[in-house]
mmCIF file of C-alpha atoms in Angstrom:
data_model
loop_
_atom_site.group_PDB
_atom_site.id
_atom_site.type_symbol
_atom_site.label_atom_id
_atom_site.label_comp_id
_atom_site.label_asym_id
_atom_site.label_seq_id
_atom_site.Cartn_x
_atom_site.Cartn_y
_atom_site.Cartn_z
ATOM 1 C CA UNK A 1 59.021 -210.991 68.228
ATOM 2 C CA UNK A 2 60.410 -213.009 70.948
ATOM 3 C CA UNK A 3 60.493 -212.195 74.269
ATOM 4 C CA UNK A 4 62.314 -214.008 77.190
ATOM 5 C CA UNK A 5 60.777 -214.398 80.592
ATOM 6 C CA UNK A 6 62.490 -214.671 83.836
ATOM 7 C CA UNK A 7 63.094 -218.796 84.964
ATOM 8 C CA UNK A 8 61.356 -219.094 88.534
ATOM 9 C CA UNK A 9 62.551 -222.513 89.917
ATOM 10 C CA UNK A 10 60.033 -225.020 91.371
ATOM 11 C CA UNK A 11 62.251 -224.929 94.215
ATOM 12 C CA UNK A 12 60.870 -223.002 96.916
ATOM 13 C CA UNK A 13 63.204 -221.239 99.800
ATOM 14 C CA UNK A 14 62.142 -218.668 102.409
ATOM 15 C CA UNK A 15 64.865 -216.509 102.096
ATOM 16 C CA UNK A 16 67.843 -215.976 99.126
ATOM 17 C CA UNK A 17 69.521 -213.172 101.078
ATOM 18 C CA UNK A 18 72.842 -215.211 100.663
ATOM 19 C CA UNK A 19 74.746 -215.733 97.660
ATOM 20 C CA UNK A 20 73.933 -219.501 95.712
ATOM 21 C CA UNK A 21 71.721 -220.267 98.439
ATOM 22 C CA UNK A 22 68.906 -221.157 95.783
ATOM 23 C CA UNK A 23 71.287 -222.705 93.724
ATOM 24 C CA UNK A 24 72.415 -224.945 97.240
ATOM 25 C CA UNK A 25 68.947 -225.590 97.432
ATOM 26 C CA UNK A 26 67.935 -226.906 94.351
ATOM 27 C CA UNK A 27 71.232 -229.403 93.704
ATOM 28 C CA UNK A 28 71.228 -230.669 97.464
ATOM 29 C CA UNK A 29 67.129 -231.076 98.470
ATOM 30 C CA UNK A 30 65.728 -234.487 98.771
ATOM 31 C CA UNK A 31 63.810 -235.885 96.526
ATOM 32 C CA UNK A 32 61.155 -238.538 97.093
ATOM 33 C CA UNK A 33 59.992 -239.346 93.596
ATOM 34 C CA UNK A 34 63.369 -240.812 91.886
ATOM 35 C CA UNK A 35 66.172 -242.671 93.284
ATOM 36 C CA UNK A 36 69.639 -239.951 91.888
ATOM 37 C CA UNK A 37 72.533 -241.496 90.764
ATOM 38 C CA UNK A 38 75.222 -239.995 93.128
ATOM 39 C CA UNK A 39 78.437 -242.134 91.678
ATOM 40 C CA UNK A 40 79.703 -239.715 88.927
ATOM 41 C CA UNK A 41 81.913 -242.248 87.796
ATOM 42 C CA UNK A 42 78.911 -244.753 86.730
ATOM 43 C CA UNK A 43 76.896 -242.019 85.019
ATOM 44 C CA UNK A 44 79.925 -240.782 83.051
ATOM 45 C CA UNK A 45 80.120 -244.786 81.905
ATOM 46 C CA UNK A 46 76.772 -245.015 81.329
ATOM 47 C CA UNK A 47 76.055 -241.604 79.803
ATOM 48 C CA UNK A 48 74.008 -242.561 75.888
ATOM 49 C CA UNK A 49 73.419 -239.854 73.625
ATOM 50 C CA UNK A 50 69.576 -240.368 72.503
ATOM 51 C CA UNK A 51 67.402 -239.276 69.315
ATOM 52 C CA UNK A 52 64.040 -241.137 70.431
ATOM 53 C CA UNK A 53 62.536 -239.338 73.383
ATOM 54 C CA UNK A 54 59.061 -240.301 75.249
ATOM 55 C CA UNK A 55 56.570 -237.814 75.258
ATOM 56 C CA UNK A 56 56.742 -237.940 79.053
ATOM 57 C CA UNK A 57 57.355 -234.656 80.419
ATOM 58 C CA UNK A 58 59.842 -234.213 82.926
ATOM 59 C CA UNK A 59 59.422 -233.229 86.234
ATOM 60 C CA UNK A 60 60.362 -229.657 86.931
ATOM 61 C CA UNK A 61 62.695 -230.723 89.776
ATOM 62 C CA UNK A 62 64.623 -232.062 87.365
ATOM 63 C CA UNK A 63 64.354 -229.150 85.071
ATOM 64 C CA UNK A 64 65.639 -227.008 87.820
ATOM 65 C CA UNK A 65 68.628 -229.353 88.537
ATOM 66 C CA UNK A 66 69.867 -229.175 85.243
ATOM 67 C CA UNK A 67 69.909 -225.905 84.870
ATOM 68 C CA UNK A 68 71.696 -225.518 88.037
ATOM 69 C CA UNK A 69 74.366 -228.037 86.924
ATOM 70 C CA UNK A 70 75.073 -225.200 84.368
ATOM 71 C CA UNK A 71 75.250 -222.273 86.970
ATOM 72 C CA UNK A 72 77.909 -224.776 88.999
ATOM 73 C CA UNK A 73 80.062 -225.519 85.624
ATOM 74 C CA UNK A 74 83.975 -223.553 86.441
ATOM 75 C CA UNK A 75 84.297 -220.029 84.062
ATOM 76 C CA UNK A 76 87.028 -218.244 83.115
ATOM 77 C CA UNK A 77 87.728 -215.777 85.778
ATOM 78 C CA UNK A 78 84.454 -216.891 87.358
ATOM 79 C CA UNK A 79 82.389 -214.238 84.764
ATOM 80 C CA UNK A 80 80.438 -217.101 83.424
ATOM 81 C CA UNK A 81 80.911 -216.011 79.710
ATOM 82 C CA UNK A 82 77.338 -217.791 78.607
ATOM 83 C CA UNK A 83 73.545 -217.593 78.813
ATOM 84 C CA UNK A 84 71.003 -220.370 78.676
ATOM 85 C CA UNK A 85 67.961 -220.171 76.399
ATOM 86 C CA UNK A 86 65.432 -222.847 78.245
ATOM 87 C CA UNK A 87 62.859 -222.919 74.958
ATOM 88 C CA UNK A 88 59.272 -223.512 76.062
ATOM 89 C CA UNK A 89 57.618 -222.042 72.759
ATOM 90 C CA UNK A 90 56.819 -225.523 70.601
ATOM 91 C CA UNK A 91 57.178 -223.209 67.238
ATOM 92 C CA UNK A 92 60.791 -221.385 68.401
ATOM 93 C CA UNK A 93 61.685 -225.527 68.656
ATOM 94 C CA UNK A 94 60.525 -226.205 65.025
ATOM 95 C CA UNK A 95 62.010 -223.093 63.906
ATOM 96 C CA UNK A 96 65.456 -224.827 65.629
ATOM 97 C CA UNK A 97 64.988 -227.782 64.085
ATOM 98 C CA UNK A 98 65.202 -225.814 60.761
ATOM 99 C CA UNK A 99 68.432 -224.304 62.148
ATOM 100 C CA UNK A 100 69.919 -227.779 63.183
ATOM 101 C CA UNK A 101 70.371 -229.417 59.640
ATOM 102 C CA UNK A 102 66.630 -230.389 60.125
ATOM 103 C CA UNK A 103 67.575 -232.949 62.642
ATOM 104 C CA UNK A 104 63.963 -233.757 64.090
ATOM 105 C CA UNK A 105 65.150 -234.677 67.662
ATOM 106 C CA UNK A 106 65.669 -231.121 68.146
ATOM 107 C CA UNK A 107 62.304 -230.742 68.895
ATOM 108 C CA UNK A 108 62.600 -232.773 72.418
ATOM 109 C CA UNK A 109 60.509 -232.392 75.805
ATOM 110 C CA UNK A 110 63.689 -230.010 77.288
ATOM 111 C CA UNK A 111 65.511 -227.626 74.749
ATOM 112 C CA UNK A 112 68.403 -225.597 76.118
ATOM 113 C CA UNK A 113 70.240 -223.286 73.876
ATOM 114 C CA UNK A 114 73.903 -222.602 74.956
ATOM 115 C CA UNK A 115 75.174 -219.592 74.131
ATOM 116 C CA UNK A 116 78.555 -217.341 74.443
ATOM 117 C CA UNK A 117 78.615 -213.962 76.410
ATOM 118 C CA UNK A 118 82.049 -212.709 75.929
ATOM 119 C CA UNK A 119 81.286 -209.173 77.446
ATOM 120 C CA UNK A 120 80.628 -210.897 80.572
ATOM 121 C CA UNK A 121 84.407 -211.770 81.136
ATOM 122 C CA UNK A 122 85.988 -208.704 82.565
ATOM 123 C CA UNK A 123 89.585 -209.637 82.168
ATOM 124 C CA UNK A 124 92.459 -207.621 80.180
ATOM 125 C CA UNK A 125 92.650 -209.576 77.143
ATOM 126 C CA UNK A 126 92.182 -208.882 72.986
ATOM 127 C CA UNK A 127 88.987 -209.803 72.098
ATOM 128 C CA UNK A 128 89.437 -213.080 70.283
ATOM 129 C CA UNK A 129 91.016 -214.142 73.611
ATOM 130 C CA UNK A 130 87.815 -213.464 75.022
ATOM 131 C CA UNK A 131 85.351 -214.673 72.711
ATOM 132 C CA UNK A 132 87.246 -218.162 73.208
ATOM 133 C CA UNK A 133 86.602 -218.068 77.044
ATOM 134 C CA UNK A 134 83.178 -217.393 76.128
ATOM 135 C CA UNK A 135 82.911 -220.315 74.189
ATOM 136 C CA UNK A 136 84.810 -222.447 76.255
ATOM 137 C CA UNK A 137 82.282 -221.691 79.377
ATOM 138 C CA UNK A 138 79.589 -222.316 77.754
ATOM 139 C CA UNK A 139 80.599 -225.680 76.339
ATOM 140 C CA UNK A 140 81.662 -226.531 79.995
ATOM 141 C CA UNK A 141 78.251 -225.247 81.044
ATOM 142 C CA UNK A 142 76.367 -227.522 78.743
ATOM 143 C CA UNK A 143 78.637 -230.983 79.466
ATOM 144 C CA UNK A 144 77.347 -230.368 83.093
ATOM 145 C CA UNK A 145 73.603 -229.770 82.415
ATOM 146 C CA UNK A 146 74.423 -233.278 80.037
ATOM 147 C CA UNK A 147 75.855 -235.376 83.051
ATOM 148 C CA UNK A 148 73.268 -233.752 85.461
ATOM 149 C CA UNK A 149 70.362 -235.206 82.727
ATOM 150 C CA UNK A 150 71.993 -238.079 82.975
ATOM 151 C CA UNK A 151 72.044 -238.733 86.396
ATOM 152 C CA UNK A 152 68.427 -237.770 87.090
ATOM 153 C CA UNK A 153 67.516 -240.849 84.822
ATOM 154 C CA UNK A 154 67.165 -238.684 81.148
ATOM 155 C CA UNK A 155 68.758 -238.936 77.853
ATOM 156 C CA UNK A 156 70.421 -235.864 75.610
ATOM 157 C CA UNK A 157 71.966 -234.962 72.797
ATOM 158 C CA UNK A 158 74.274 -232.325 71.983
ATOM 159 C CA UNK A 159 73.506 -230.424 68.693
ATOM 160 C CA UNK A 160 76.761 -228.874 67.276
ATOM 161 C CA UNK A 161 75.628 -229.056 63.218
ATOM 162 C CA UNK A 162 73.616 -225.423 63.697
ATOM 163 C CA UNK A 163 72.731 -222.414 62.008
ATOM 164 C CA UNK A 164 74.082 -219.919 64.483
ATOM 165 C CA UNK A 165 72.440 -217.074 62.883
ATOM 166 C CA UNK A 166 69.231 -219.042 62.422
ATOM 167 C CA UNK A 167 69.754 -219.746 65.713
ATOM 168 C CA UNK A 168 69.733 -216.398 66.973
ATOM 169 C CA UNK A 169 66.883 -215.170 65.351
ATOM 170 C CA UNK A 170 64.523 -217.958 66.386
ATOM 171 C CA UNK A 171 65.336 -217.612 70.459
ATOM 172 C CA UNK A 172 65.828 -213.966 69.598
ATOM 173 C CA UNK A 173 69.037 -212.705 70.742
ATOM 174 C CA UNK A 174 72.597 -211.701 69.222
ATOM 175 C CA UNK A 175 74.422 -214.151 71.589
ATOM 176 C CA UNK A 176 76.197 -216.437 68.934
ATOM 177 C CA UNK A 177 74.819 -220.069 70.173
ATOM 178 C CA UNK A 178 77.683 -222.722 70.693
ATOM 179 C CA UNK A 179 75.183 -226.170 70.691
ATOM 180 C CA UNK A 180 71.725 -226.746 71.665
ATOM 181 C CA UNK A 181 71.006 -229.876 74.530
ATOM 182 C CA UNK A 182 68.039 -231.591 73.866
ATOM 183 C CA UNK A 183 66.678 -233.768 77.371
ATOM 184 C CA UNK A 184 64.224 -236.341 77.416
ATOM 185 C CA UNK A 185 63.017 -239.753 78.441
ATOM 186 C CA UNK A 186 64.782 -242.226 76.356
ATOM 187 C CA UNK A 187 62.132 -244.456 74.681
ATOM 188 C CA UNK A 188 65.143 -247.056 75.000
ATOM 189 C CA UNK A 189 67.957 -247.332 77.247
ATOM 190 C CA UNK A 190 71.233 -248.198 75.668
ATOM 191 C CA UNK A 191 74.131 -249.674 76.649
ATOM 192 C CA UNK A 192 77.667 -247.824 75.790
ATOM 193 C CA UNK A 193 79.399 -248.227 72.601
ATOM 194 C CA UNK A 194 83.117 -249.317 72.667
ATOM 195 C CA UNK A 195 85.384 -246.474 72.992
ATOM 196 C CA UNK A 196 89.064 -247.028 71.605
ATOM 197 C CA UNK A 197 92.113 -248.212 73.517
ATOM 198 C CA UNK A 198 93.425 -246.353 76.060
ATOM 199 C CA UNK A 199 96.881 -246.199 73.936
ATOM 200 C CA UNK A 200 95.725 -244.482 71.222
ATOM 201 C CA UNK A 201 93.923 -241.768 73.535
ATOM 202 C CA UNK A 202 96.006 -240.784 76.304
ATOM 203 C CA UNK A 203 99.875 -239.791 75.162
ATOM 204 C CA UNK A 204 102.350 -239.681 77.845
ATOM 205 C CA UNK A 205 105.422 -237.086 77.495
#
């Protein structure tokens, strides 16, 4: 049986009598072990995604910041339609590997499973309607705990090839998961790959 525990931040704050204040706290404190990459635009450019990961653990600073990214990301409504599974457990991350096509990078130093909460979205619309907010807010969620990773000088990868149900029972939940984010230390940095021409992208009407 799995059993969730409550996230406590490494962050520390006297007092969280106001609103986000924690969340303020953990995305704007200083930092004196790593330089951040502030310019957005440089670690969208330079944003790799990575299946060879260090074994070096990452600092729970970090941790925290990523996660908060994902508390920041906009929601339909504002009802943040998703929950984040942060998995600790190394044998619920083997038992997602088995639920990811067997991709072995699954089992990386930071596993976050994404998930959609549609009951969370208290708006007057038919359920399907809702279920795609849901999934929508969490895949907005999890590109912001990606560029945040990125910025604090880690690697990801964004597992969409899943299991969902297999999912589900390993973190042990009936939230239907939308991808898994796997964070680590590269063990090399690479450059971009060519994207194609702007022409065949962007179409102007």
């Amino acid at each position: 049986m799995i059993k969730c525990t409550e996230y406590v931040p490494s962050q520390k704050i006297d007092e969280v009598d106001v609103k986000n204040k924690l969340l303020s706290a953990i995305l704007t404190s200083e930092t004196k072990e790593d330089k951040l990459d502030t310019d957005l635009f440089h670690v969208m450019a330079t944003r790799r995604s990575t299946r060879k990961f260090a074994e070096k653990q990452i600092e729970d600073w970090k941790i925290d910041r990523v996660l908060a990214a994902a508390d920041t990301a906009p929601t339909a409504g504002n009802f943040q339609g998703f929950e984040v599974f942060y998995v600790k457990d190394e044998n619920v991350k083997e038992m997602l590997v088995k639920a990811a096509n067997n991709q072995p990078y699954v089992n990386a130093p930071l596993v976050l499973v994404f998930c959609k909460n549609p009951s969370r979205v208290k708006l007057n619309f038919p359920p399907e309607t809702l279920a795609k907010f849901a999934i929508q807010d969490a895949t907005i969620a999890c590109a912001y705990s990606q560029l945040a990773a990125s910025a604090l000088g880690l690697s990801s990868i964004w597992i969409g090839m899943i299991d969902e149900q297999k999912v589900m029972d390993a973190i042990g939940t009936n939230l239907r998961p939308s991808s898994i984010l796997c964070i680590g230390y590269p063990v090399q940095k690479r450059n971009p790959r060519p994207r194609r021409n702007l022409k065949d992208l962007i179409h102007v009407i």
